[in-house]
Amino acid sequence: MPKTLRNQFDKYLTYEKLMEAHEKCQKGKKNRLNVIRFNMRKEDYIWWLYNELKNRTYKHGKYVTFYVLEPKKRKIEAARYIDRVVHRWLVDNFLDPVFLPQFIETTYACIPKRGMHKAAKDVQMAMRKCKKEYGEYYILKMDVAKYFQSIDKTILNNIIARKIKDKDILWLINQTIYACRESSGIPIGNLSSQLFANLYYNETDQFIKHKLKVKYYFRYMDDSVILMEKKEDIKKIKQEIENFINQNLHLQFNKKTNIFKSKQGVNFCGYKINEYRLKLRQKGKQKLKRKIKKLKLKVKNEEITSKEAKKYLCGHFGYMSNADVYNLINSYFAIDETSNI
C-alpha cells in the first residue's frame, strides 16, 4: 500500500472484505445478543452495509454510554455492532497499513506483537543498561490527564489528512470521529479510537525521539517513561515535552507525572519495575484477590463450574506469569480441599 492514500476506498469495498471484518469482530463474542441477531441475517446486513458505503449514505449510529469501575471509573461509549464492523474494515484496510509503520519501536499499546508485557520487560532491560552505564540514574514517569476526552478532533483530522488524501476514506473517518457529539475527545472502547489515540500521541513520540534525541523512552498509550543519567537534564526534558503537548496537542500532564530516583523503580503497565524484579502493583493484587474470592463463592454456590472460573482468570494468569510472584501464587492459589478452584 502506498505511503499516502489516494483512490483506494472502492478498491477495498467488497462483500468479502466486509464479511471478513464481521468475522474478526465476533471473535470471542458469538454468544452476545447483538452478535447472534446479526448472524441470523448476516448476508443481508453485509450487503446493506456494502450499498450504504458504496452510495456514501452510511451514517454512524449513536453510542450507548455506560461506566466501568476497574481499574478506575471510566465512561465507555459503545458503538452498534454494525458500526464496529465498519471500524474493523476501516482500520484493517486503511489505517493500520498507513500509520503503524510510522510508530516508534518503543510504543506498545494496541500494536501486534507488542503489548503491556513487552513494554514492562523492555523498560526493565533499559533500566539494567542504565544501571550499568550510569550507576544511579533518574526516571521520568509521564501520564496525560483525561487523555481520550482531551483529544482535539481538529488536530486529529489534520494529522490524519497528511497521509490520507482519499476523500471517501476521510468522509468515513469523520463519520467515526464525529459520531460522538462532544466538542473534544473520542470514545473509549472503539478499535478505531485506539488507533486514533495512538496516532495523536505519536506526534510527541517523534518529538522526543528525533528532536530531543532521548535514548530511553517508552510509551503505552498515554503513559510513558524516560530514563536519564542526570536530574537537571531530565527536568529540562520534562518541561520541553510539557510545552510541546500543551501547544501542539492541547494536552496536560496529570499529578502522577513525576521524577524518581532509580532505586525507587517505576509503576508502568500494571507492574512495579526495578532492574531485577517485576512485581505486581498493590492495586493489581487487591483486584485479583477480590476476583478470586467472588469466583470461589460462585463455585461453592454452584452458579458456575470450576472450569468456567478458571476461564475468567486467564487474563490474570497472563498478567502474573510475567512477574516475580512465587509467594503470591502460593498464598492465593494454595490447594484448598474445600474449594474447587
XYZ file of C-alpha atoms in Angstrom:
341
model
C 0.000 0.000 0.000
C 1.316 3.495 -0.850
C 2.508 5.750 1.980
C -0.133 8.327 1.038
C -3.625 7.013 0.279
C -5.470 8.164 -2.813
C -8.368 6.499 -4.647
C -8.321 3.334 -2.504
C -11.813 3.329 -0.971
C -13.671 1.397 -3.678
C -10.757 -0.975 -4.226
C -11.219 -2.427 -0.732
C -15.000 -2.039 -0.580
C -16.149 -5.604 -1.297
C -18.645 -8.002 0.226
C -15.759 -10.320 1.120
C -13.780 -7.626 2.952
C -16.806 -6.561 4.984
C -17.635 -10.191 5.862
C -14.021 -10.654 6.935
C -14.361 -7.606 9.214
C -17.502 -9.130 10.739
C -15.743 -12.468 11.360
C -12.950 -10.675 13.219
C -15.401 -8.549 15.219
C -17.365 -11.511 16.526
C -14.360 -13.479 17.824
C -14.967 -14.245 21.482
C -18.374 -12.533 21.333
C -20.590 -15.021 19.449
C -22.869 -15.545 22.453
C -23.747 -11.865 22.770
C -27.292 -10.994 21.797
C -26.377 -8.299 19.258
C -23.945 -10.668 17.518
C -26.496 -13.508 17.479
C -29.075 -11.197 15.897
C -26.550 -10.012 13.311
C -25.571 -13.579 12.423
C -29.192 -14.590 11.843
C -29.208 -12.321 8.763
C -25.525 -11.571 8.298
C -25.574 -11.792 4.465
C -28.405 -9.250 4.318
C -26.680 -6.934 6.775
C -23.349 -7.094 4.941
C -24.994 -6.364 1.579
C -26.908 -3.465 3.140
C -23.683 -2.115 4.621
C -21.880 -2.533 1.295
C -24.541 -0.469 -0.504
C -24.612 2.214 2.198
C -20.848 2.646 1.917
C -20.891 2.405 -1.870
C -23.522 5.155 -2.145
C -21.905 7.226 0.653
C -25.216 7.160 2.562
C -23.849 5.321 5.609
C -24.365 7.147 8.898
C -22.703 6.094 12.127
C -25.231 5.282 14.844
C -25.426 6.722 18.346
C -23.246 5.375 21.118
C -24.541 3.521 24.170
C -22.929 5.003 27.279
C -22.032 3.085 30.438
C -19.332 3.185 33.123
C -16.703 0.706 34.284
C -15.180 0.946 37.755
C -11.948 -1.078 37.305
C -9.142 -0.055 37.395
C -10.846 3.327 37.832
C -14.189 4.852 36.923
C -14.340 5.398 33.169
C -17.052 6.416 30.752
C -17.355 3.891 27.917
C -19.242 4.673 24.710
C -20.104 1.518 22.784
C -20.994 1.645 19.101
C -23.661 -0.515 17.446
C -22.323 -3.857 16.283
C -22.712 -2.937 12.609
C -20.655 0.224 13.219
C -17.951 -1.879 14.844
C -17.794 -3.924 11.635
C -17.151 -0.663 9.772
C -14.447 0.314 12.294
C -12.707 -3.018 11.745
C -12.886 -2.677 7.938
C -11.555 0.888 8.142
C -8.675 0.044 10.488
C -7.576 -3.197 8.791
C -7.637 -1.941 5.216
C -6.590 1.694 5.509
C -5.468 2.964 8.908
C -3.156 0.192 10.122
C -1.255 -0.225 6.820
C -0.606 3.518 6.579
C 0.023 4.507 10.197
C 1.523 1.508 12.030
C 4.854 1.770 10.145
C 5.175 5.376 11.403
C 5.133 4.423 15.075
C 8.380 4.214 17.019
C 9.574 0.802 18.226
C 9.025 1.651 21.882
C 5.311 2.385 21.790
C 3.286 -0.684 22.692
C -0.481 -0.187 23.027
C -2.745 -1.981 20.531
C 0.139 -2.922 18.223
C 0.622 -6.538 17.073
C 3.420 -8.445 18.865
C 3.910 -5.710 21.476
C 1.538 -5.016 24.398
C 1.879 -4.443 28.138
C 4.149 -7.373 28.962
C 6.725 -6.489 26.319
C 6.590 -2.827 27.395
C 7.329 -3.734 31.029
C 10.165 -6.088 30.097
C 11.736 -3.564 27.709
C 11.673 -0.881 30.414
C 13.328 -3.293 32.826
C 16.021 -4.142 30.267
C 16.698 -0.432 29.728
C 16.930 0.090 33.490
C 19.624 -2.595 33.660
C 21.539 -0.852 30.866
C 21.272 2.486 32.685
C 22.480 0.882 35.906
C 25.498 -0.456 34.041
C 26.165 2.804 32.154
C 25.421 5.392 34.838
C 25.194 3.662 38.196
C 22.483 5.916 39.614
C 20.013 7.490 37.174
C 16.584 9.172 37.111
C 13.161 8.104 35.883
C 10.538 10.444 34.449
C 7.053 8.903 34.583
C 4.512 10.851 32.498
C 0.749 10.441 32.495
C -1.676 12.577 30.464
C -4.772 13.917 32.223
C -8.063 12.549 30.787
C -6.340 11.568 27.569
C -9.157 10.234 25.371
C -11.533 13.002 26.469
C -8.927 15.699 25.704
C -8.067 14.747 22.118
C -8.756 17.703 19.835
C -10.721 16.433 16.832
C -9.498 19.181 14.510
C -5.851 18.443 15.300
C -6.511 14.711 14.898
C -8.098 15.291 11.497
C -5.119 17.372 10.381
C -2.711 14.606 11.429
C -4.731 12.013 9.509
C -5.041 14.211 6.414
C -1.262 14.370 5.990
C -1.251 10.753 4.861
C -4.793 10.109 3.689
C -5.817 12.117 0.640
C -8.709 9.872 -0.373
C -11.841 11.990 0.197
C -14.056 8.931 0.693
C -11.839 7.449 3.412
C -11.729 10.870 5.095
C -15.534 11.031 4.880
C -15.808 7.695 6.706
C -13.195 8.686 9.298
C -15.206 11.840 10.020
C -18.337 9.725 10.412
C -16.492 7.755 13.080
C -14.847 10.675 14.901
C -17.862 12.984 14.955
C -20.464 10.322 15.824
C -19.617 11.275 19.404
C -21.128 14.762 19.639
C -18.803 16.075 22.334
C -16.716 19.016 21.090
C -13.499 17.254 22.050
C -12.494 13.697 22.819
C -13.017 10.307 21.211
C -14.886 7.302 22.669
C -13.010 4.790 24.803
C -13.553 1.236 23.617
C -13.649 1.536 19.839
C -10.992 -0.177 17.727
C -10.711 2.974 15.624
C -10.369 5.130 18.759
C -7.374 3.089 19.912
C -5.613 3.718 16.601
C -6.545 7.421 16.612
C -5.298 7.843 20.197
C -2.007 6.146 19.341
C -1.624 8.290 16.243
C -2.371 11.503 18.145
C 0.392 10.954 20.713
C 2.779 9.735 18.017
C 3.406 13.451 17.435
C 5.010 13.531 20.891
C 6.917 10.295 20.258
C 8.516 11.784 17.149
C 9.376 14.996 19.008
C 11.015 13.090 21.880
C 12.991 10.658 19.726
C 14.035 12.891 16.816
C 14.027 16.436 18.179
C 15.060 15.850 21.787
C 17.129 12.728 20.926
C 16.052 10.842 24.049
C 17.653 7.397 24.109
C 15.466 5.565 26.626
C 11.792 6.398 26.041
C 8.810 4.020 26.294
C 5.069 4.594 25.888
C 1.886 2.625 26.453
C -0.986 4.813 25.171
C -0.825 7.970 27.355
C 1.574 6.553 29.977
C 5.271 6.958 29.225
C 8.693 6.569 30.828
C 12.072 8.233 30.220
C 15.377 7.148 31.793
C 18.307 9.593 32.010
C 21.551 9.963 33.942
C 21.231 13.500 35.327
C 18.329 15.083 37.185
C 18.923 18.531 35.619
C 18.658 17.001 32.125
C 15.506 15.053 32.859
C 13.838 18.109 34.422
C 14.615 20.112 31.285
C 13.268 17.322 29.049
C 10.067 17.151 31.115
C 9.456 20.874 30.636
C 10.081 20.704 26.883
C 7.685 17.784 26.477
C 5.058 19.512 28.605
C 5.323 22.658 26.477
C 5.037 20.574 23.309
C 1.876 18.701 24.291
C 0.258 21.903 25.632
C 0.920 23.920 22.488
C 0.582 21.280 19.778
C -1.929 18.763 21.131
C -3.840 20.738 23.792
C -2.970 18.125 26.428
C -1.745 18.363 30.015
C 0.102 16.026 32.341
C -1.736 14.950 35.461
C -0.471 14.988 39.062
C 1.009 11.490 38.765
C 3.707 12.832 36.422
C 6.929 12.928 38.413
C 10.685 12.296 38.542
C 12.036 9.416 40.640
C 15.447 8.141 41.676
C 16.377 4.846 40.041
C 16.286 2.969 43.358
C 12.571 3.792 43.653
C 11.702 1.907 40.486
C 8.662 2.832 38.394
C 4.980 1.862 38.116
C 4.305 1.060 34.472
C 1.821 -1.195 32.644
C 0.487 -2.651 35.882
C 3.884 -3.614 37.318
C 6.295 -2.134 39.831
C 9.568 -2.357 37.909
C 13.179 -2.166 39.027
C 16.329 -3.554 37.440
C 15.925 -7.113 38.721
C 12.341 -7.503 39.880
C 8.958 -7.185 38.209
C 6.272 -7.026 40.891
C 2.520 -6.736 40.669
C 1.258 -3.353 41.795
C -0.762 -3.311 45.004
C -3.938 -2.375 43.114
C -3.443 -5.377 40.840
C -3.039 -7.714 43.820
C -6.174 -6.367 45.504
C -8.210 -6.690 42.322
C -7.030 -10.284 41.846
C -7.822 -11.178 45.452
C -11.373 -9.778 45.154
C -11.915 -11.657 41.894
C -10.769 -14.988 43.340
C -12.962 -14.516 46.417
C -16.044 -13.867 44.262
C -15.317 -16.811 41.969
C -14.811 -19.222 44.868
C -18.167 -18.151 46.278
C -19.873 -18.656 42.903
C -18.340 -22.127 42.531
C -19.430 -23.011 46.083
C -22.998 -21.847 45.320
C -22.900 -23.810 42.031
C -23.529 -20.657 39.979
C -20.532 -21.514 37.766
C -18.236 -24.509 37.388
C -14.585 -24.507 38.443
C -13.684 -24.788 34.737
C -15.623 -21.590 33.980
C -13.995 -19.850 36.946
C -10.542 -20.655 35.596
C -11.503 -19.134 32.239
C -12.369 -15.863 33.983
C -8.876 -15.848 35.500
C -6.961 -16.455 32.252
C -6.122 -12.762 31.812
C -4.850 -12.563 35.387
C -2.654 -15.640 34.895
C -1.066 -13.966 31.866
C -0.520 -10.796 33.907
C 1.036 -12.752 36.781
C 3.187 -15.030 34.623
C 5.496 -12.126 33.744
C 6.096 -11.031 37.345
C 8.038 -12.361 40.331
C 5.023 -13.831 42.118
C 6.011 -17.203 43.600
C 4.855 -16.287 47.126
C 1.758 -14.557 45.789
C 0.700 -17.642 43.819
C 1.205 -19.813 46.900
C -0.932 -17.508 49.040
C -3.760 -17.004 46.530
C -3.787 -20.376 44.798
C -2.731 -22.723 47.595
C -4.576 -26.039 47.428
C -7.758 -25.786 49.418
C -9.586 -29.088 49.891
C -12.879 -27.274 50.456
C -12.613 -25.395 47.129
C -12.891 -26.452 43.506
C -10.785 -23.576 42.174
